[in-house]
Amino acid sequence: MSTDIDSIFRSTCEPHATDAQRAIDKEIAGYDAAIRVLKTQRNTHSSISRLPPEIFAAIFQLVRSGQAQTAPVPSWINVTSVCRQWRAIALASPQMWTTIDISHPGSALELLKRSKSAPLQISCGTHPYDVGLHTLVAGAVMAEIGRMQTLQIWSMVDTDVLQFLPLPGVPGATILEDLQLSANTTVSQPPPNVLLSGMPSISRLSLVNIPISLEISPLPHLTYLRLSFTTGGIQTSLLLSYLQHSPNLKEIDISGVVKDTFLPSRVQLPNLLHISISSDILDVSAIFANLDYPSSVSVKFALTEEPAGEPDWSHLATLCARFAEPDAPTISKVLAHGWRFSDAFEFTVESVGSEKLSLVVALESGRYPEACLALCSGLPLEIVPVLEVGCLQDMRAPQWADLFRRFERIRCLHLSDVSTLPFSVLTELSLEKPHFSALQTLQLSACDLDREGSSAILGVLKDLLEQRKRHELPIKDVALQRCFITKGELEELKAITQVDWDGRARRERRRRSKLHLYRHAFLKPIDQLRTFMLVARR
């Protein structure tokens, strides 16, 4: 015990309680400080403390990389509170502070300082309430554009995105590899020639509602390109110019392409793996004729508006024709499906389980058959083993016959939501050789085989199976998925061939029946419903 405390207790006067407490607290604080010094000295002799600072920094980096960086205070930052040594090592490691989410501007400025000259990964996913502070942070971030490696900005307000566009005259983003800018509405007045210039290292570029300038610099390292517009769009000639300056592209995703009259020379894309283009104009599909890429590329085209006038399917049919090339991937399945409630037609070509061609066009249901036949005309159908056709209610018998005659070596036929016509046509064509000589599996989906008024489907199906069996061309397997059929009718089919029924339709029918009763009850007038409830109580 110190002399000050001893003197207080030895005094003949009664010691003041406050003075005694202060003296004791001071003494305790001294002991605590001494204990901390002793603990620090003890820790210096532990095994972990003898590790080089570089090892600590590497461990901290692993902890940081394995956790989310979006929280206002990331949990990995707790390593700086363990001891002075760990804090000093963390603060001396600029790479620990390079991932900055400026959605939290309070900490963003401090992180910028701690990152020193290390490459930065900048992101912003929300719009802060403090607009002034947000503007301050945006200015501080853009002042460091020379060491920016990743910039990802998503905002509901286009003016926020404009703050992150590099201005003319400032140093270029020489090490920027990943640039993603997204606005909820199209930016109306971006600074001229600010994008795609001074970015020689860019490898990923994603712009949503961000127009880009007419002048473009070569982008030799660009491998991923995404451009999307909710209003307006990008002209085909300008898009081809961008692609021409990016020969190493592997993935292309463009939404909102507008057709113009000028089409430059062909563009070589030898490293391309995937390309997706969507437009509200069918003629935009002509852009594929100006692209040279490997036949193994996965191609997608989406038409978002129904074509005005008579559709020209020739450009899309040309896309299908590439499967006839010698080095084209082998077709494993062709799908032609209409969507009854969305007025859209889907045409897909698969190769070993992966989509190689996907065409989705907005189209009224009456035009589904012509689209199906036009697109099939470009395919080497004689080698297609699996065909899936669905929801072509407006397909006439001659069109069904024309379609089926093109698939000479089909082994599996999948019909979904169809009428009796395809079965009748199949029965007639089964007598023609060599058509359907390889057909062994028939799959039916969403067909009400036992529904009143359409029970003829079951009869025609039985005729088809029996006829092929008599001519020694049996269909060995019939699969029923979500099909309504009675137990007796199912046994009749099983007497002809092997049938696999999932049984889901019967459960679905019971569920729908209950739902119908509930709806019927609640839609009754209130007085009838009260009467129903009174009778039920009695």
XYZ file of C-alpha atoms in Angstrom:
538
model
C 0.000 0.000 0.000
C 1.343 3.403 -0.942
C 2.430 6.071 1.548
C -0.478 8.354 0.596
C -3.035 5.737 1.588
C -1.071 4.841 4.776
C -0.974 8.472 5.846
C -4.701 8.776 5.367
C -5.367 5.771 7.619
C -2.775 6.878 10.270
C -4.242 10.364 10.502
C -5.976 11.223 13.827
C -8.695 12.882 11.795
C -11.377 10.718 10.178
C -10.375 10.366 6.529
C -12.699 11.822 3.942
C -14.373 8.994 2.010
C -13.887 10.644 -1.391
C -10.157 11.191 -0.859
C -9.735 7.574 0.197
C -11.591 6.270 -2.872
C -9.569 8.453 -5.220
C -6.322 7.294 -3.673
C -7.349 3.644 -3.910
C -8.527 4.048 -7.542
C -5.202 5.626 -8.409
C -3.375 2.742 -6.789
C -5.539 0.184 -8.693
C -4.862 1.965 -11.981
C -1.159 1.744 -11.315
C -1.418 -1.973 -10.673
C -3.505 -2.456 -13.861
C -0.876 -0.654 -15.913
C 1.856 -2.775 -14.398
C -0.133 -5.954 -15.109
C -0.637 -4.917 -18.739
C 3.091 -4.358 -19.112
C 3.787 -7.761 -17.608
C 1.230 -9.436 -19.900
C 2.728 -7.728 -22.931
C 6.201 -8.892 -21.915
C 4.833 -12.395 -21.355
C 3.125 -12.451 -24.775
C 6.366 -11.514 -26.483
C 7.780 -14.864 -25.365
C 4.821 -16.921 -26.708
C 5.188 -18.984 -29.875
C 2.646 -17.005 -31.895
C 4.277 -13.680 -31.067
C 7.546 -14.842 -32.563
C 5.932 -15.188 -36.013
C 7.106 -12.610 -38.559
C 4.706 -9.698 -39.162
C 4.302 -10.877 -42.768
C 2.725 -14.128 -41.537
C 0.292 -12.188 -39.361
C -0.604 -9.956 -42.291
C -1.238 -12.999 -44.504
C -3.487 -14.580 -41.848
C -5.431 -11.344 -41.458
C -5.894 -11.231 -45.226
C -7.329 -14.756 -45.212
C -9.769 -13.837 -42.440
C -10.780 -10.716 -44.355
C -11.260 -12.484 -47.686
C -13.483 -15.147 -46.123
C -16.039 -12.687 -44.741
C -18.545 -10.272 -46.244
C -17.348 -6.727 -46.728
C -20.782 -5.050 -46.901
C -21.412 -4.424 -43.187
C -20.751 -0.909 -41.804
C -18.107 -2.462 -39.506
C -16.917 -5.822 -40.907
C -16.360 -8.502 -38.278
C -12.812 -9.189 -39.453
C -11.796 -5.777 -38.120
C -11.878 -7.301 -34.615
C -8.341 -8.574 -35.162
C -7.155 -5.009 -34.570
C -8.524 -5.101 -31.006
C -6.761 -8.239 -29.769
C -3.461 -6.608 -28.831
C -1.237 -3.692 -29.744
C 1.023 -5.883 -31.856
C -1.870 -7.144 -34.006
C -3.289 -3.654 -34.369
C 0.077 -2.264 -35.433
C 0.504 -5.043 -38.008
C -3.019 -4.521 -39.396
C -2.594 -0.755 -39.670
C 0.750 -1.258 -41.393
C -0.881 -3.548 -44.014
C -2.583 -1.335 -46.637
C -4.110 -4.388 -48.365
C -6.336 -4.863 -45.303
C -8.206 -1.642 -46.069
C -8.583 -1.702 -49.849
C -12.181 -3.017 -50.061
C -14.327 0.046 -49.437
C -18.124 0.216 -49.493
C -18.922 3.907 -49.754
C -22.545 3.179 -48.866
C -21.087 3.792 -45.392
C -19.342 7.135 -45.988
C -18.420 7.544 -42.324
C -15.733 4.878 -42.546
C -14.899 5.213 -46.256
C -12.610 8.238 -45.856
C -10.635 6.566 -43.064
C -10.246 3.391 -45.127
C -8.956 5.442 -48.052
C -6.206 6.815 -45.799
C -5.270 3.424 -44.392
C -5.075 1.830 -47.849
C -2.212 4.209 -48.718
C -1.151 3.387 -52.297
C -2.589 -0.155 -52.559
C -5.055 -1.021 -55.381
C -8.665 -0.284 -54.419
C -11.940 -2.215 -54.716
C -14.744 0.360 -54.502
C -18.458 -0.433 -54.299
C -21.670 1.402 -53.465
C -25.044 -0.302 -53.331
C -27.312 2.255 -51.643
C -27.940 5.974 -51.641
C -26.892 7.559 -48.306
C -29.139 10.051 -46.571
C -26.296 12.558 -46.188
C -25.958 13.759 -49.785
C -23.212 16.234 -48.890
C -21.057 13.579 -47.263
C -21.737 11.246 -50.196
C -20.487 13.901 -52.633
C -17.376 14.411 -50.500
C -16.628 10.676 -50.511
C -17.240 10.417 -54.264
C -14.727 13.191 -54.871
C -12.170 11.555 -52.595
C -12.640 8.214 -54.353
C -12.297 9.628 -57.865
C -9.122 11.419 -56.796
C -7.658 7.918 -56.356
C -8.804 6.609 -59.751
C -5.213 5.838 -60.709
C -5.050 2.996 -58.158
C -8.627 1.782 -58.571
C -8.884 -1.902 -59.528
C -12.636 -2.459 -59.115
C -15.466 0.075 -59.246
C -19.041 -1.124 -58.721
C -21.760 1.498 -58.316
C -25.490 0.719 -58.158
C -27.823 3.640 -57.564
C -31.474 4.566 -57.912
C -30.460 8.101 -58.903
C -28.513 8.660 -62.116
C -26.862 11.823 -60.777
C -25.079 9.669 -58.193
C -23.541 7.550 -60.936
C -22.373 10.662 -62.786
C -20.146 11.506 -59.818
C -18.152 8.347 -60.490
C -17.504 8.944 -64.172
C -13.910 10.066 -64.739
C -13.752 13.594 -66.038
C -11.719 14.639 -69.077
C -8.205 15.729 -68.179
C -7.791 13.584 -65.062
C -5.323 10.668 -65.067
C -6.708 7.470 -66.528
C -7.714 4.366 -64.601
C -4.659 2.465 -65.750
C -5.129 -0.587 -63.488
C -8.954 -0.678 -63.463
C -10.053 -4.247 -64.284
C -13.727 -4.384 -63.268
C -16.146 -1.497 -63.927
C -19.855 -1.844 -63.094
C -22.128 1.191 -63.216
C -25.898 0.891 -62.898
C -28.613 3.544 -62.721
C -32.344 3.041 -62.343
C -33.029 5.390 -65.251
C -30.976 6.180 -68.317
C -28.320 8.822 -67.689
C -29.293 11.674 -69.981
C -26.121 13.755 -70.156
C -22.935 11.843 -69.397
C -19.651 13.710 -69.868
C -18.380 13.126 -73.412
C -15.763 10.449 -74.113
C -15.312 9.457 -70.492
C -15.914 5.750 -70.786
C -13.760 3.150 -72.467
C -10.854 5.561 -72.716
C -7.813 5.496 -70.477
C -8.728 2.013 -69.226
C -6.177 -0.291 -70.879
C -6.479 -3.033 -68.230
C -10.276 -3.330 -68.162
C -11.418 -6.974 -68.332
C -15.042 -6.757 -67.092
C -17.413 -3.983 -68.102
C -21.073 -3.775 -67.049
C -23.117 -0.652 -67.785
C -26.846 -0.417 -67.049
C -28.548 2.698 -68.428
C -25.150 4.339 -68.953
C -24.621 5.558 -72.544
C -21.091 5.293 -73.899
C -19.372 7.626 -76.310
C -19.037 7.201 -80.054
C -15.245 7.171 -79.805
C -13.658 4.085 -78.370
C -10.140 2.996 -77.528
C -8.919 -0.580 -78.016
C -9.748 -2.850 -75.094
C -7.437 -5.818 -75.635
C -8.040 -7.371 -72.187
C -11.846 -7.095 -72.110
C -13.387 -10.561 -71.632
C -16.872 -9.698 -70.283
C -19.209 -7.034 -71.671
C -22.707 -6.206 -70.475
C -24.743 -3.268 -71.778
C -28.383 -2.808 -70.768
C -30.896 -0.041 -71.462
C -34.490 0.269 -70.244
C -35.144 3.176 -72.607
C -33.403 3.952 -75.860
C -30.606 1.536 -76.652
C -27.395 1.039 -78.569
C -27.251 0.971 -82.359
C -26.038 -2.176 -84.078
C -23.220 -0.358 -85.897
C -21.933 1.165 -82.645
C -22.139 -2.188 -80.885
C -20.177 -3.876 -83.663
C -17.552 -1.142 -83.385
C -17.122 -1.865 -79.660
C -16.872 -5.591 -80.319
C -14.284 -4.988 -83.018
C -12.072 -3.224 -80.461
C -12.393 -6.142 -78.003
C -11.142 -9.264 -79.794
C -10.658 -11.284 -76.587
C -14.277 -11.160 -75.439
C -15.609 -14.377 -73.914
C -19.051 -13.284 -72.673
C -21.387 -10.711 -74.243
C -24.765 -9.696 -72.781
C -26.548 -6.827 -74.550
C -30.118 -5.667 -73.789
C -31.769 -2.945 -75.824
C -30.228 -3.028 -79.311
C -31.583 -0.628 -81.939
C -31.114 -1.393 -85.616
C -29.582 1.228 -87.920
C -28.686 1.181 -91.601
C -24.895 1.001 -91.405
C -23.268 -2.368 -90.778
C -19.439 -2.447 -90.843
C -17.248 -5.367 -91.838
C -17.321 -8.681 -90.015
C -16.058 -8.863 -86.436
C -13.753 -11.685 -85.363
C -14.405 -13.096 -81.868
C -12.241 -16.228 -81.682
C -12.413 -16.583 -77.868
C -16.168 -16.109 -77.477
C -18.040 -18.589 -75.248
C -21.459 -16.959 -74.762
C -23.422 -14.170 -76.434
C -26.884 -12.876 -75.508
C -28.706 -10.078 -77.349
C -32.223 -8.770 -76.734
C -34.190 -6.188 -78.665
C -37.742 -5.145 -79.456
C -36.978 -5.336 -83.203
C -36.767 -8.717 -84.946
C -34.441 -7.399 -87.672
C -31.740 -6.804 -85.043
C -31.082 -10.547 -85.254
C -29.245 -9.755 -88.514
C -26.291 -8.622 -86.392
C -25.226 -12.244 -85.919
C -24.377 -12.404 -89.625
C -21.606 -9.860 -88.955
C -19.986 -11.921 -86.202
C -17.452 -14.700 -86.669
C -17.173 -16.944 -83.608
C -16.627 -20.656 -82.890
C -19.551 -22.946 -83.641
C -19.529 -24.140 -80.019
C -20.606 -20.712 -78.701
C -23.836 -20.534 -76.672
C -26.127 -18.041 -78.444
C -29.250 -16.381 -77.042
C -31.607 -13.923 -78.708
C -34.746 -12.442 -77.139
C -37.428 -10.406 -78.905
C -39.280 -8.331 -76.305
C -42.055 -6.912 -78.531
C -44.308 -8.697 -81.010
C -43.179 -8.017 -84.589
C -45.265 -5.586 -86.592
C -46.435 -7.029 -89.886
C -45.191 -10.296 -91.354
C -42.188 -11.592 -89.368
C -38.947 -12.314 -91.206
C -37.488 -15.445 -89.613
C -34.584 -15.774 -92.053
C -31.918 -14.333 -89.735
C -32.889 -16.635 -86.869
C -33.098 -19.584 -89.253
C -29.511 -18.797 -90.278
C -28.501 -19.119 -86.627
C -30.037 -22.590 -86.630
C -28.194 -23.495 -89.834
C -24.789 -23.245 -88.129
C -25.484 -26.658 -86.575
C -25.047 -28.138 -90.043
C -21.400 -27.034 -90.166
C -18.781 -29.805 -89.915
C -17.352 -28.613 -86.577
C -20.737 -27.788 -85.026
C -21.692 -29.392 -81.695
C -23.851 -32.497 -81.903
C -27.530 -31.790 -81.287
C -29.001 -33.786 -78.407
C -32.420 -32.114 -78.134
C -34.668 -29.577 -79.859
C -37.405 -27.797 -77.904
C -40.210 -25.770 -79.495
C -42.645 -24.483 -76.894
C -45.290 -21.794 -76.787
C -46.413 -20.039 -73.632
C -50.174 -19.701 -73.592
C -50.492 -16.935 -71.011
C -47.445 -14.828 -71.890
C -47.600 -14.698 -75.720
C -44.039 -15.912 -76.155
C -42.468 -18.688 -78.211
C -39.292 -20.476 -77.140
C -36.982 -22.440 -79.411
C -33.974 -24.170 -77.868
C -31.236 -26.409 -79.223
C -29.228 -28.428 -76.707
C -25.971 -30.316 -77.006
C -25.076 -32.834 -74.297
C -27.264 -31.132 -71.691
C -26.182 -27.528 -72.321
C -28.062 -24.904 -74.325
C -26.255 -23.918 -77.503
C -29.077 -21.857 -78.990
C -31.965 -20.173 -77.175
C -34.503 -18.040 -79.027
C -37.370 -16.412 -77.106
C -39.682 -14.189 -79.139
C -42.761 -12.240 -78.107
C -45.437 -13.612 -80.416
C -49.170 -14.168 -80.503
C -50.141 -17.819 -80.204
C -51.571 -17.985 -83.720
C -48.069 -17.512 -85.126
C -46.373 -20.200 -83.059
C -46.654 -22.848 -85.835
C -45.043 -20.697 -88.540
C -42.215 -19.711 -86.184
C -41.628 -23.352 -85.261
C -41.493 -24.541 -88.886
C -39.337 -21.600 -90.011
C -36.721 -22.194 -87.324
C -36.700 -25.947 -87.829
C -36.005 -25.403 -91.527
C -32.423 -24.406 -90.752
C -31.562 -27.382 -88.541
C -30.109 -30.714 -89.680
C -33.164 -32.465 -88.279
C -32.265 -35.883 -89.626
C -29.769 -36.308 -86.767
C -31.887 -34.931 -83.901
C -32.596 -37.683 -81.331
C -35.023 -35.836 -78.997
C -37.845 -33.443 -79.894
C -40.013 -31.611 -77.361
C -43.051 -29.703 -78.619
C -45.584 -27.924 -76.439
C -48.603 -25.648 -76.453
C -48.992 -25.450 -80.237
C -52.776 -25.487 -80.132
C -53.101 -23.650 -83.466
C -50.936 -26.125 -85.364
C -52.945 -27.747 -88.184
C -52.615 -31.344 -89.343
C -50.530 -30.503 -92.469
C -48.154 -28.461 -90.295
C -47.781 -31.316 -87.812
C -47.054 -33.661 -90.701
C -44.505 -31.223 -92.145
C -42.792 -30.943 -88.763
C -42.693 -34.670 -88.056
C -41.437 -35.564 -91.534
C -38.327 -33.475 -90.900
C -37.318 -35.526 -87.862
C -36.428 -38.802 -89.533
C -34.270 -40.393 -86.843
C -36.000 -39.171 -83.719
C -35.776 -41.582 -80.762
C -37.755 -39.662 -78.125
C -40.791 -37.443 -78.702
C -42.086 -35.218 -75.894
C -45.531 -33.641 -76.406
C -46.833 -31.112 -73.885
C -50.323 -29.575 -73.679
C -51.443 -30.733 -77.134
C -54.702 -31.856 -78.775
C -55.509 -35.068 -80.645
C -53.995 -33.838 -83.932
C -50.343 -34.783 -83.370
C -51.374 -38.311 -82.338
C -53.520 -38.727 -85.444
C -50.691 -37.460 -87.650
C -48.219 -39.758 -85.917
C -50.515 -42.707 -86.561
C -50.627 -41.922 -90.278
C -46.902 -41.243 -90.583
C -46.007 -44.423 -88.741
C -46.954 -46.318 -91.896
C -44.442 -44.303 -93.938
C -40.901 -45.607 -93.874
C -38.274 -44.668 -92.834
C -40.091 -41.985 -90.798
C -39.977 -42.648 -87.065
C -38.374 -46.033 -87.425
C -36.147 -45.169 -84.441
C -38.927 -43.796 -82.200
C -38.898 -45.721 -78.921
C -39.990 -43.281 -76.208
C -43.078 -41.081 -76.027
C -43.462 -38.531 -73.225
C -46.705 -36.680 -72.549
C -46.998 -33.688 -70.214
C -50.055 -31.713 -69.090
C -52.446 -33.755 -71.248
C -55.912 -34.475 -69.808
C -56.361 -37.995 -71.136
C -59.535 -38.690 -69.156
C -61.178 -35.263 -69.327
C -64.664 -35.221 -70.798
C -64.597 -33.895 -74.343
C -60.942 -34.758 -74.929
C -60.960 -38.476 -74.130
C -60.301 -39.061 -77.827
C -56.622 -38.363 -77.046
C -56.453 -41.635 -75.163
C -58.139 -43.524 -77.996
C -55.807 -42.123 -80.658
C -52.816 -42.794 -78.415
C -53.863 -46.442 -78.015
C -54.327 -46.751 -81.789
C -50.821 -45.354 -82.342
C -49.222 -47.759 -79.868
C -51.083 -50.786 -81.217
C -50.370 -49.911 -84.847
C -46.636 -49.518 -84.301
C -46.603 -52.753 -82.347
C -48.262 -54.592 -85.241
C -45.706 -53.203 -87.708
C -42.823 -54.257 -85.430
C -41.913 -50.645 -84.657
C -43.079 -50.577 -81.039
C -42.866 -47.583 -78.753
C -41.229 -49.247 -75.772
C -41.770 -46.558 -73.136
C -44.570 -44.074 -72.486
C -44.018 -41.481 -69.738
C -46.975 -39.513 -68.375
C -46.202 -36.347 -66.414
C -48.975 -34.224 -64.887
C -51.524 -36.077 -67.026
C -55.107 -36.810 -65.909
C -55.950 -40.488 -66.420
C -58.138 -43.031 -64.637
C -56.772 -46.223 -63.158
C -58.628 -48.342 -65.698
C -57.318 -46.332 -68.650
C -53.815 -46.569 -67.241
C -54.100 -50.359 -67.097
C -55.245 -50.411 -70.727
C -52.087 -48.559 -71.784
C -49.901 -50.844 -69.680
C -51.346 -53.812 -71.539
C -49.818 -52.413 -74.747
C -46.444 -51.062 -73.577
C -44.490 -50.002 -70.516
C -46.004 -46.897 -68.905
C -44.433 -44.644 -66.280
C -46.946 -42.298 -64.630
C -45.919 -39.866 -61.915
C -49.430 -39.822 -60.374
C -49.092 -36.118 -59.690
C -52.116 -35.143 -61.749
C -54.551 -37.022 -59.503
C -53.241 -35.250 -56.398
C -53.274 -31.969 -58.296
C -56.872 -32.580 -59.336
C -57.930 -33.180 -55.725
C -56.156 -29.998 -54.672
C -57.822 -28.002 -57.431
C -61.229 -29.471 -56.570
C -60.872 -28.361 -52.955
C -59.704 -24.938 -54.090
C -62.710 -24.695 -56.407
C -65.098 -25.539 -53.542
C -63.503 -22.897 -51.298
C -63.704 -20.247 -53.999
C -67.299 -21.229 -54.842
C -68.314 -20.913 -51.211
C -66.723 -17.492 -50.720
C -68.160 -16.154 -53.957
C -71.748 -16.955 -52.894
C -73.965 -14.079 -51.781
C -73.626 -13.389 -48.106
C -77.169 -14.488 -47.274
C -76.617 -17.886 -48.941
C -73.342 -18.266 -47.079
C -75.095 -17.524 -43.757
C -77.752 -20.136 -44.581
C -75.029 -22.641 -45.400
C -73.319 -21.965 -42.062
C -76.613 -22.299 -40.101
C -77.403 -25.622 -41.748
C -73.908 -26.831 -41.019
C -74.308 -25.964 -37.322
C -77.575 -27.926 -37.055
